[in-house]
XYZ file of C-alpha atoms in Angstrom:
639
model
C 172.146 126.681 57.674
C 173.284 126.299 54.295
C 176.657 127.034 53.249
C 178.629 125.776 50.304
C 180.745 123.220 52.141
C 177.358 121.289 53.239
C 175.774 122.185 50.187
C 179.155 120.246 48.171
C 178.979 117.375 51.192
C 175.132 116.961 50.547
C 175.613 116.881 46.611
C 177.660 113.810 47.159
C 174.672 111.960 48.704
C 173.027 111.735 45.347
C 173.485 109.755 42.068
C 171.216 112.320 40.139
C 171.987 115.865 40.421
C 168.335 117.180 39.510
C 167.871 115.326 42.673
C 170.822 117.190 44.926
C 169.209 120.255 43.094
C 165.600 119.907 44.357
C 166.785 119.099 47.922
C 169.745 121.865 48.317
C 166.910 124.473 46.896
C 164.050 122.843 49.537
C 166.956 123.552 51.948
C 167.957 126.516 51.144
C 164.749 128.027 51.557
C 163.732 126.258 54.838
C 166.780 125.417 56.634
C 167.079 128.594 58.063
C 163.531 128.443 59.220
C 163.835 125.026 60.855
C 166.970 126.178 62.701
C 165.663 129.194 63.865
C 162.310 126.820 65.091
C 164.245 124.805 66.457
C 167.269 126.977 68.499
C 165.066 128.321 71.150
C 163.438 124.903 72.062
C 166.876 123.155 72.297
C 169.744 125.926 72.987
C 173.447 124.024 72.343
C 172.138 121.051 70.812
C 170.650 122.299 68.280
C 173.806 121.918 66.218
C 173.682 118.349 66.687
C 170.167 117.945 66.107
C 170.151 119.238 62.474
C 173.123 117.079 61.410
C 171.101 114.313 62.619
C 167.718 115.735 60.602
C 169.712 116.256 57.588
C 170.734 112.362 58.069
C 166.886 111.451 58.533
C 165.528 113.824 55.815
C 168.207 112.709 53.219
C 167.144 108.979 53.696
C 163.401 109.876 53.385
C 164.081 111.937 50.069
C 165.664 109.155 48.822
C 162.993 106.707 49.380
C 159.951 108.841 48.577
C 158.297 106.954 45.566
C 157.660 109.113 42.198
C 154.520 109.938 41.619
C 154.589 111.737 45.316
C 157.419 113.329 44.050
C 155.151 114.354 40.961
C 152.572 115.435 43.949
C 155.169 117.603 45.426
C 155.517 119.515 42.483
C 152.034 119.976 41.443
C 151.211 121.317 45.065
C 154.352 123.355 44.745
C 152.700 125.008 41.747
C 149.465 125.836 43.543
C 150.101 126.559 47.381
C 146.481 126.910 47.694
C 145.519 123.583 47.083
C 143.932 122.886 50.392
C 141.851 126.459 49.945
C 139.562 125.721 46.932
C 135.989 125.561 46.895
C 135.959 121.939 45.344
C 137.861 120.672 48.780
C 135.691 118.697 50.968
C 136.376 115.846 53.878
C 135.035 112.811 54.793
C 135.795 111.846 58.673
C 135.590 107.977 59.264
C 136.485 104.838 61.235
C 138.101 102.881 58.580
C 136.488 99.687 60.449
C 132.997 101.204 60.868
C 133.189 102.437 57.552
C 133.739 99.398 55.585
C 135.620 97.023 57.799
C 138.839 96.931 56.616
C 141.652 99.099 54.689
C 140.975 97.352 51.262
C 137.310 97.534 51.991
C 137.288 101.101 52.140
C 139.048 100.906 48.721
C 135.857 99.027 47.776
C 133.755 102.403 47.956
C 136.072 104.988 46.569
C 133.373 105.539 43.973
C 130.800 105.960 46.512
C 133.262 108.726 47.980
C 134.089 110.688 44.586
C 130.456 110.644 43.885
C 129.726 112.397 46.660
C 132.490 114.835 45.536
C 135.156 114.186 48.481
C 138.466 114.857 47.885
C 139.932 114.405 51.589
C 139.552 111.563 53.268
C 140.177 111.375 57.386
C 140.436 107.554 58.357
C 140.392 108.063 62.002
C 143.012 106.352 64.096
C 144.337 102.810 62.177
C 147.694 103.051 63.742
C 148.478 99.706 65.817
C 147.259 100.725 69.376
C 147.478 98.516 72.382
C 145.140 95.855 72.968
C 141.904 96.599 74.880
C 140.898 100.128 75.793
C 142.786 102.644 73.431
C 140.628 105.752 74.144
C 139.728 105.106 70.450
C 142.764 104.071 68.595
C 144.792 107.251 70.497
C 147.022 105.204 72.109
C 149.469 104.024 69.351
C 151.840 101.257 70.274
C 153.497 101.015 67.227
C 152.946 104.346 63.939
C 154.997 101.894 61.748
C 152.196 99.400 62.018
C 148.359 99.309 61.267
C 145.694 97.809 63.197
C 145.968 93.978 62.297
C 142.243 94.043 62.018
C 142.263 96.628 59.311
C 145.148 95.395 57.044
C 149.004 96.117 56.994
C 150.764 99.022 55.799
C 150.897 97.910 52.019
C 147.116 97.985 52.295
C 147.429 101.494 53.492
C 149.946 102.513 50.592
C 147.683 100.624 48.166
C 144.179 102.741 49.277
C 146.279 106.209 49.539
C 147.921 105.409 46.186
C 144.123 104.649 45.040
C 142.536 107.545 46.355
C 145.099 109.706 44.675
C 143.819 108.463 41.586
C 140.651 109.638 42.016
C 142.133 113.050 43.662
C 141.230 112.588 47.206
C 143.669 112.875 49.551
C 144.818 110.400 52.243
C 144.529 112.150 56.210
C 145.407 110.019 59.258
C 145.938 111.264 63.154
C 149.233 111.755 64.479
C 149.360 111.607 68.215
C 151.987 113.838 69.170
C 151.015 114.268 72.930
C 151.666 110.742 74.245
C 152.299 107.107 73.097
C 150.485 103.753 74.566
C 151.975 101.923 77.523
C 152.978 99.600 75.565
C 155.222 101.032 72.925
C 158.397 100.018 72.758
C 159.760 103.139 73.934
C 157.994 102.949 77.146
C 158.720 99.449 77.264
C 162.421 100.554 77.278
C 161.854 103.466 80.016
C 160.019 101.019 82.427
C 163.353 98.273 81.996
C 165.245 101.267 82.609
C 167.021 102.209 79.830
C 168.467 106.254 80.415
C 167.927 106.924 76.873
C 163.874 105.692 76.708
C 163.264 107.260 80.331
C 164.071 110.708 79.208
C 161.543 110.546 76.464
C 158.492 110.322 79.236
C 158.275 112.440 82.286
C 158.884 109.944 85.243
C 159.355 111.539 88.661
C 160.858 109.308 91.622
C 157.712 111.017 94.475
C 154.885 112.480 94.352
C 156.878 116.395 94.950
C 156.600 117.448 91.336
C 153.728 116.059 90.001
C 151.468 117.410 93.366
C 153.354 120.832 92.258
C 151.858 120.804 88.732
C 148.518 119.298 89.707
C 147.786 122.676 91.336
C 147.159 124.187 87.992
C 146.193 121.457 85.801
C 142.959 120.555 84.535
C 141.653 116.980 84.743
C 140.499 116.028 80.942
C 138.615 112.778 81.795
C 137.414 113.425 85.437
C 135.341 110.344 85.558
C 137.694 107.789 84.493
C 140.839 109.140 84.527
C 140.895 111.804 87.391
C 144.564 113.235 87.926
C 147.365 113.797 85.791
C 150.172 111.166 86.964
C 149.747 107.591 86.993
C 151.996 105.298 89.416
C 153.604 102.863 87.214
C 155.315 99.721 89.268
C 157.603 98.708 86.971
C 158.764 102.523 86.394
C 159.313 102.825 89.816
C 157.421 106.215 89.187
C 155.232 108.951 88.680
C 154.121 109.093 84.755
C 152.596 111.872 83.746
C 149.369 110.718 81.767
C 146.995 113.450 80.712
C 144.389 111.668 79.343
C 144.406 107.559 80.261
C 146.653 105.769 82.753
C 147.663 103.664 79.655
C 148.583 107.677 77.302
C 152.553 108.351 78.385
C 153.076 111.740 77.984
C 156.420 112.790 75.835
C 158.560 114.852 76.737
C 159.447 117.512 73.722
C 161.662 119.077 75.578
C 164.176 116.279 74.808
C 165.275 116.694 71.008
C 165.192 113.045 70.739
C 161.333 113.090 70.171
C 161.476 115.566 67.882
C 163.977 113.286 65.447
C 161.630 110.589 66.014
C 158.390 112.128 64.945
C 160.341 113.846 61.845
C 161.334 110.169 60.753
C 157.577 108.794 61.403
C 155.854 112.047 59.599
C 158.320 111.251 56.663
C 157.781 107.353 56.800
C 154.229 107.807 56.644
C 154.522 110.660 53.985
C 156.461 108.007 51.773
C 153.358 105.556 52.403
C 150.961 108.347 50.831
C 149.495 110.370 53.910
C 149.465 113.694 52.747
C 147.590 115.370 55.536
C 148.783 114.504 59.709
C 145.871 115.582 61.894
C 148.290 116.525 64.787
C 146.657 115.346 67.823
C 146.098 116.577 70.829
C 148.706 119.092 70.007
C 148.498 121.820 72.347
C 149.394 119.811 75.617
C 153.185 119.350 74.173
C 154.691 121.543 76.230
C 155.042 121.021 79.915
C 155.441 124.296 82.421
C 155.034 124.667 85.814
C 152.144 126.628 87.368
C 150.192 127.256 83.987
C 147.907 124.572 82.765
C 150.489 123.399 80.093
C 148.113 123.807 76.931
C 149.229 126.466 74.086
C 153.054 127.061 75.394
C 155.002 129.259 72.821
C 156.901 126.180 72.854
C 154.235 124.254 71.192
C 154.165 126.533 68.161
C 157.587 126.654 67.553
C 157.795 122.939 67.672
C 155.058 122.363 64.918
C 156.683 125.280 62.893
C 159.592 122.926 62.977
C 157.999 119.448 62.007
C 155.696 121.352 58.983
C 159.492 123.191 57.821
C 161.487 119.381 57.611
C 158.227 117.838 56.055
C 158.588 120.898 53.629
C 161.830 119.804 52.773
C 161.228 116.212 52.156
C 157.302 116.267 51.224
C 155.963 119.664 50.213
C 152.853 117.633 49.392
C 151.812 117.170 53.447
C 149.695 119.647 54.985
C 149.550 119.512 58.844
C 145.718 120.206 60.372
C 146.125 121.394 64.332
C 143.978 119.583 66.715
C 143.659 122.515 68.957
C 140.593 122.430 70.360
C 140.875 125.858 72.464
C 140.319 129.652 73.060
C 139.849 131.628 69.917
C 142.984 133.888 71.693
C 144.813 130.684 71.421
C 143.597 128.999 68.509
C 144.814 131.935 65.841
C 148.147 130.570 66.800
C 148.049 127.384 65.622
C 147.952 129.096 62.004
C 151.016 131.702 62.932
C 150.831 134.675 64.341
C 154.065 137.313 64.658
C 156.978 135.432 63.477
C 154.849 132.461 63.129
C 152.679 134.032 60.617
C 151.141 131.503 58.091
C 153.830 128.847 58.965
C 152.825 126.633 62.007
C 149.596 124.489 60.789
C 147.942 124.717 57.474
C 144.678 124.085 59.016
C 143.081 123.855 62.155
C 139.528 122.508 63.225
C 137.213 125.859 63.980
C 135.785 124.158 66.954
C 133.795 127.394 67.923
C 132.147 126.886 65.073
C 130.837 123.673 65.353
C 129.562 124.844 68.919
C 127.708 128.445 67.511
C 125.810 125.872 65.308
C 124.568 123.802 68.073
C 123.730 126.977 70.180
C 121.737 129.149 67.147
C 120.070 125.943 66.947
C 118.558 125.628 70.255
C 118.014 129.207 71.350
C 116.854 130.150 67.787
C 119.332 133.043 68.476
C 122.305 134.320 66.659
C 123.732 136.576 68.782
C 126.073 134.898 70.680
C 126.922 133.213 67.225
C 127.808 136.691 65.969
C 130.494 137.987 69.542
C 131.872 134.431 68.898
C 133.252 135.141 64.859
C 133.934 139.116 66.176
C 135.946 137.949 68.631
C 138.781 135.508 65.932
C 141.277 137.611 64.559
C 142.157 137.406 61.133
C 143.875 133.796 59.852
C 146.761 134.132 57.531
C 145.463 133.959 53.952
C 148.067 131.277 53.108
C 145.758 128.926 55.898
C 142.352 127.914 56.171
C 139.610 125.961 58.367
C 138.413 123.042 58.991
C 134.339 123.410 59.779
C 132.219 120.712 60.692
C 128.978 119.837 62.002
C 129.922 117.039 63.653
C 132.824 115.056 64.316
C 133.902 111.623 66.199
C 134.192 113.384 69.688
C 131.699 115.204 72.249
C 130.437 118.678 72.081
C 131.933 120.722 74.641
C 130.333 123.706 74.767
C 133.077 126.238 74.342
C 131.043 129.242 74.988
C 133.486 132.179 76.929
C 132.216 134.263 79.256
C 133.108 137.148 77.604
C 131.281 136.157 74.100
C 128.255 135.869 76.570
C 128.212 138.616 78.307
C 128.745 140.893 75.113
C 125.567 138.614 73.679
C 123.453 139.501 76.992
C 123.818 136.066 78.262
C 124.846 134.392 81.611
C 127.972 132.143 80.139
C 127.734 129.687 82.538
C 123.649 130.013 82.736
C 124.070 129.551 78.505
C 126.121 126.015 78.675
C 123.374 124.965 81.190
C 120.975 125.306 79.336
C 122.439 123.999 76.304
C 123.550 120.467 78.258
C 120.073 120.271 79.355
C 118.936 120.727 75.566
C 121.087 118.644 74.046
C 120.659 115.639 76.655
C 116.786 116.061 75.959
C 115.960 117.669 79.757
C 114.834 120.797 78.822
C 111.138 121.285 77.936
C 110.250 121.336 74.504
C 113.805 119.624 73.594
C 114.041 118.246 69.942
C 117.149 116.428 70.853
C 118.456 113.155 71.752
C 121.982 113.612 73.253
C 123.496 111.912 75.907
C 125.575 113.450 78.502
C 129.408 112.513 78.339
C 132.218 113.438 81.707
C 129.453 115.207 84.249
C 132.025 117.253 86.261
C 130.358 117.818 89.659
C 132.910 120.240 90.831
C 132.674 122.923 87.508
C 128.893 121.875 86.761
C 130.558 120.963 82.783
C 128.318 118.446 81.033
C 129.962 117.482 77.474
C 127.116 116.053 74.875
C 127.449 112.543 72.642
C 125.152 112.189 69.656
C 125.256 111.783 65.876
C 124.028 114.876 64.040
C 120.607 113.751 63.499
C 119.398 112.909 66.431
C 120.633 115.979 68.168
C 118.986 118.110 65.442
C 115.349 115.805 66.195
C 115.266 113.515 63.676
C 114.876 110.391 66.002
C 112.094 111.768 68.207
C 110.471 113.208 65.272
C 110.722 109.712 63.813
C 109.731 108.002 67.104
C 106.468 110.091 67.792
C 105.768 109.472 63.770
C 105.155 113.714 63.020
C 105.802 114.219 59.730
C 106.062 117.883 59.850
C 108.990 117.378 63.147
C 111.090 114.971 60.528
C 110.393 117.910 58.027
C 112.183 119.996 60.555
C 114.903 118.151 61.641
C 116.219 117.316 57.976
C 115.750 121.248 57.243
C 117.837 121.492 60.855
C 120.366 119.226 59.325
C 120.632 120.539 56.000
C 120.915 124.455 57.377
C 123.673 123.517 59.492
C 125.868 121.933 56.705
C 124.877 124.846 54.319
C 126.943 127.066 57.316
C 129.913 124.319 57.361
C 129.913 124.725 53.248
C 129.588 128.543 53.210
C 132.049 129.574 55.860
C 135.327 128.878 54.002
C 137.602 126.321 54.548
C 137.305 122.537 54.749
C 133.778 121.370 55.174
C 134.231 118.348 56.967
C 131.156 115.658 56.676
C 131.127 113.285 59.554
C 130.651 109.537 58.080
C 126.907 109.125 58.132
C 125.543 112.264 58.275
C 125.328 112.658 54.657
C 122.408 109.663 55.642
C 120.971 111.306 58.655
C 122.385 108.476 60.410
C 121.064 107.974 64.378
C 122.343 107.524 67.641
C 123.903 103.993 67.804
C 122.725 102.618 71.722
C 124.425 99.620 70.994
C 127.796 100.678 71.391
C 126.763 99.514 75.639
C 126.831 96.029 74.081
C 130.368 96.116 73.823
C 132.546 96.230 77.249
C 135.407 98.170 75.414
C 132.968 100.743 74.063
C 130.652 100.981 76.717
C 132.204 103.087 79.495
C 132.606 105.798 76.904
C 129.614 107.151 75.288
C 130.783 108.874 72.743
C 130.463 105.466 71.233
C 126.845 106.101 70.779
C 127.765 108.533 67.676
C 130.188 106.385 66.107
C 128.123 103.890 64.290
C 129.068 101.360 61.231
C 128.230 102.230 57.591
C 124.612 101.285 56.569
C 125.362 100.499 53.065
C 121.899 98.990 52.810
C 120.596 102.576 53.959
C 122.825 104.145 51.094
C 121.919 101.373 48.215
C 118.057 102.493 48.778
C 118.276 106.083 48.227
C 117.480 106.651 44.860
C 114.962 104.258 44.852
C 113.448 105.897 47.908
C 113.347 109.533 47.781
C 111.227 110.027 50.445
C 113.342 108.473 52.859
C 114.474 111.127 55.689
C 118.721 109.519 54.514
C 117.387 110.214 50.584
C 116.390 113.530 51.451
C 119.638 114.710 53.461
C 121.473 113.152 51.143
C 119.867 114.998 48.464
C 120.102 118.193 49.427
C 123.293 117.852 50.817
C 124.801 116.977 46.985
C 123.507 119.693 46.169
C 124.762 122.197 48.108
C 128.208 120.491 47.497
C 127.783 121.255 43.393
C 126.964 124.724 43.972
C 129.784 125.183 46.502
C 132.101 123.767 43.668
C 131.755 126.496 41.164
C 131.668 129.335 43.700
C 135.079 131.046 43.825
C 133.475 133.086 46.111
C 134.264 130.292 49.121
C 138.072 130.260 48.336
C 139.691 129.962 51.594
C 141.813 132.983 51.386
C 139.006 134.805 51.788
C 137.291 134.859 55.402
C 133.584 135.282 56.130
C 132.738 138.183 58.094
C 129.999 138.598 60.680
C 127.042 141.563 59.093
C 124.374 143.292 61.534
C 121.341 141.511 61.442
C 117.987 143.064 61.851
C 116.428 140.009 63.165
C 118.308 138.019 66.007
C 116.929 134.498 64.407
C 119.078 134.932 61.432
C 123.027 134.927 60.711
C 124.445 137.226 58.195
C 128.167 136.336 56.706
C 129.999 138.503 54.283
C 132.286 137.255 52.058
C 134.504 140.042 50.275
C 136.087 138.244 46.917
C 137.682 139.942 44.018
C 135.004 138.632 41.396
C 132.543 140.349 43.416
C 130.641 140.377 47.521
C 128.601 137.283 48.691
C 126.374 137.750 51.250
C 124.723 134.335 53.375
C 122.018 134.729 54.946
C 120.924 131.592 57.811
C 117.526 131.387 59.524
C 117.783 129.243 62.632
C 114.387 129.353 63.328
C 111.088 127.267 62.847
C 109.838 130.944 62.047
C 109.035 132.407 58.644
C 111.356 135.783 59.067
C 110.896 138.992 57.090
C 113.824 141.200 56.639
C 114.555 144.572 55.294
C 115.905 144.492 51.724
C 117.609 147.216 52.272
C 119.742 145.186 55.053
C 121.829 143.730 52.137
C 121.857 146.498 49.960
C 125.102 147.964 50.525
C 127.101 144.427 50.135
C 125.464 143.451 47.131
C 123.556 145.989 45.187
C 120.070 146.657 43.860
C 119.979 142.998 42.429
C 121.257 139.507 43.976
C 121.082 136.362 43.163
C 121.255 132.881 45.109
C 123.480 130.486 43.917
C 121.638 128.033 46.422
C 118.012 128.692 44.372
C 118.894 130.134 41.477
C 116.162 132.480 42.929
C 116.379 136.424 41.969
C 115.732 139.204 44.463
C 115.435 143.264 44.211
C 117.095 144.897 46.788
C 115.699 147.788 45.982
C 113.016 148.177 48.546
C 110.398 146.256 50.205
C 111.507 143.026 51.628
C 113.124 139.671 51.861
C 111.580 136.662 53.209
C 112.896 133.739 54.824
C 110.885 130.261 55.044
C 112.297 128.147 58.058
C 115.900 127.100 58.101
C 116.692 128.660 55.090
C 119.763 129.246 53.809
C 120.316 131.820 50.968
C 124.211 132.193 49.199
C 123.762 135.834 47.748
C 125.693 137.393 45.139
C 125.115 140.209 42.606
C 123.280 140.333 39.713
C 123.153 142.463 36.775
């Protein structure tokens, strides 16, 4: 892409010629990438689409402020930035969190005490008025939600977090835009240009075509993938809300526009895009149009010009699929290590939930067989919890290889989660009943599906003992599994289902509102004056299993835990194979006491181990190792 004519054309864009020399070497070593992303998507104009990027990227280089272009470097110097055992997220509503953009700059120390140092606001963008499916229907990315601030606000609490070395992460919804952005205000008065951004068909002859395949996302309130839109004159295709316009990638247009907002944004101090709803990009007839090839040559593209530009941005995949699928999203092939530099590990966050309820790691085990390896250059983002239902993302396969009925399985586990099944800790509510498949998605905040609100409701002491233990053993997985541990906001305070989200007409159809409550700063100002408190407790032992997980190079994200046989079904056994030496975790998901043979662990870690959790000493040697209730034991060898 880069020959010396350009490179002598591009030189002459610059007053300072350490400048022209950091771009033409950014370019040099990516241009070829990004036109080799971007050639199969877009055939003959291709040509004209990269004189038009260079135009975009030039402009953005220029007006990226200094001390990101400090940030570039430094995250130049250590590409693993994002993989080391200090990094840790915070998910929440800006709004819910503390009202408004500067108030969330009000509680930064709150934040680095609790030793973040990645902070997701969930969606601030301007979205249209009324329902917005939760701030995913962006009417404007150069704006933010009048309610929260404007975007000087936003460049003042990125440029503050920096300071305290968290970094900034906002959504970017790739998929679709809000009805009311201006480009599909443009499309619907009929402008050529704005139409062929959306997919708009005259009759109903090629959307009933690709309805024979697709799946419906919302089935109660949003059945169907087209929308009939008056003023279009047309068929929209809408895969989420009537009020979500699909783009159409396939036009390089888009593209150019998302490059300028990822580099606009960028220049205001994001430095991580959760790419939303990503894997519906790419529209094909007669498959379901999730995970196209298309998709992850289109993401290779966007991550290549933001390397140019902003080597400081990481991109996190929102791909909330098939572990087949999901590897993808982190490069596979020619993609290898150069699509996303994260992606959510929903499976995960569903093995959790499932251990939990059976008391049975099996299935928990075929799940992790079944992922092939990540690049090392990428890692994952683990969480217990996070602002959307739990759809229970349990294959078939994975079941049967477990002994189970997969569809019996996610039965049961709706039933358990939505408090039907007998002897149910949980408090869950039941989100998008599909009739036709039998699916049941679950709402609830951590707590309460892990029993802390009956336990607290039918007064037991020793059930709330349980349920924090519950709550605490799940984020001692999240911490010890590698990646980015992502804490949802309030779970750090065992924070319960919020019921008064049906209060609210624009939260109550959806009630995934019910685990999306505000900020109880009260609740956080009384915990060290209350340490009995079920939020003191969590919040407790949650710190410190964050200050262990700090000085344990062990949980590098290079590295990948490994499922170990485990003599006793109850408990999960992860290997961890690091240079400085093996780690071996060990996770009871059982009210039982369990007794297992020492000489189980042996092999990985010697005659002598120690856990960093504990500080506790154990010999291998012979004899036995015993496990008290939900515990959770980070093993590594002694001398």
């Amino acid at each position: 892409m880069l020959n010396s004519e350009l490179a002598a054309r591009l030189r002459m864009a610059f007053d300072d010629d350490r400048d022209a020399e950091t771009f033409l070497l950014r370019l040099k070593r990516y241009g070829a990438d990004l036109q080799d992303s971007l050639r199969p998507l877009y055939g003959e104009e291709t040509g004209t689409l990269l004189g038009q990027l260079l135009e975009v990227m030039l402009r953005a280089f220029h007006a990226r402020p200094t001390d990101l272009r400090r940030l570039d470097e430094a995250r130049l110097l250590q590409p693993d930035w994002l993989q080391q055992p200090g990094m840790v997220g915070y998910v929440a509503y800006a709004d819910r969190f503390a009202g408004t953009l500067r108030g969330v700059g009000e509680h930064l120390e709150y934040l680095e005490g609790l030793g973040v140092t990645h902070l997701h606001l969930m969606p601030l963008l301007k979205p249209r008025p009324g329902e917005n499916d939760g701030g995913y229907a962006v009417a404007d990315y150069r704006a933010v939600r009048e309610d929260l601030g404007n975007m000087d606000d936003l460049s003042d609490l990125a440029r503050a977090l920096r300071g305290r070395g968290i970094s900034l992460e906002l959504d970017l919804v790739l998929n679709h835009v809000a009805r009311e952005h201006e480009w599909a205000e443009r499309a619907r008065a009929g402008d050529p240009k704005y139409r062929a951004y959306f997919h708009i068909y005259p009759d109903r002859t090629g959307p009933d075509a690709y309805e024979r395949t697709l799946p419906e996302i919302f089935p109660d309130f949003a059945p169907g993938n087209f929308t009939w839109d008056e003023e279009a004159q047309g068929w929209v295709w809408t895969t989420f809300n009537a009020y979500q316009w699909d783009l159409n990638w396939a036009n390089p247009g888009v593209f150019l526009e998302f490059v300028d907002l990822i580099l606009y944004l960028a220049n205001r101090g994001v430095e991580v895009f959760r790419l939303d709803a990503i894997a519906f990009l790419w529209k094909r007839l007669g498959t379901d149009s999730q995970n196209q090839p298309e998709v992850h040559l289109l993401t290779r593209a966007l991550r290549t010009a933001a390397r140019i530009v902003a080597p400081a941005v990481a991109f996190k995949a929102e791909a909330i699929v098939a572990p087949a699928q999901l590897i993808h999203y982190l490069g596979r092939g020619a993609h290898h290590g150069r699509v996303s530099d994260m992606a959510y590990h929903n499976s995960v966050m569903v093995q959790l939930w499932s251990s939990l309820a059976s008391r049975n790691t099996r299935l928990f085990e075929e799940a992790l067989r079944a992922f092939p390896p990540k690049p090392t250059t990428t890692t994952w983002g683990v969480y217990v919890r996070c602002h959307d239902d739990i759809g229970w993302a349990i294959s078939d396969e994975d079941a049967a290889r477990a002994g189970l009925s997969g569809e019996a399985h996610r039965r049961f586990l709706s039933d358990f989660y939505s408090g039907g099944f007998p002897g149910s800790f949980a408090r869950g509510l039941v989100f998008q009943y599909n009739p036709a498949t039998g699916d049941r998605r679950i709402s609830g905040m951590g707590a309460s599906l892990a029993g802390l609100e009956a336990a607290l409701e039918g007064g037991d002491e020793g059930r709330v003992n349980d349920a924090i233990d519950r709550l605490l053993l799940l984020h001692a997985v999240i911490l010890g599994f590698g990646g980015v541990p992502l804490l949802y906001m309030g779970d750090e305070l065992a924070l319960l289902n919020d019921y008064g989200f049906a209060d609210v007409p624009e939260h109550a159809p959806d009630n995934r509102w019910v685990h999306r409550p505000c900020m109880d700063w009260a609740l956080a100002g009384r915990i060290e004056d209350e340490p009995q408190l079920p939020a003191a407790r969590v919040n407790a032992g949650l710190r410190h299993l964050l200050r262990v997980r700090r000085e344990a190079p062990h949980l590098h994200a290079s590295i990948e835990s490994r499922v170990m046989p485990s003599p006793d079904g109850r408990v999960l056994l992860l290997r961890r194979e690091h240079p400085l030496g093996e780690m071996v975790q060990v996770y009871n998901f059982s009210e039982d006491s369990v007794t297992l043979p020492a000489c189980s662990l042996r092999n990985a870690l010697g005659e002598r181990s120690q856990d960093l959790l504990s500080g506790s000493a154990f010999n291998l040697n012979g004899g036995t190792l015993h496990l008290e209730p939900y515990r959770a034991l980070w093993l590594v060898g002694a001398e």
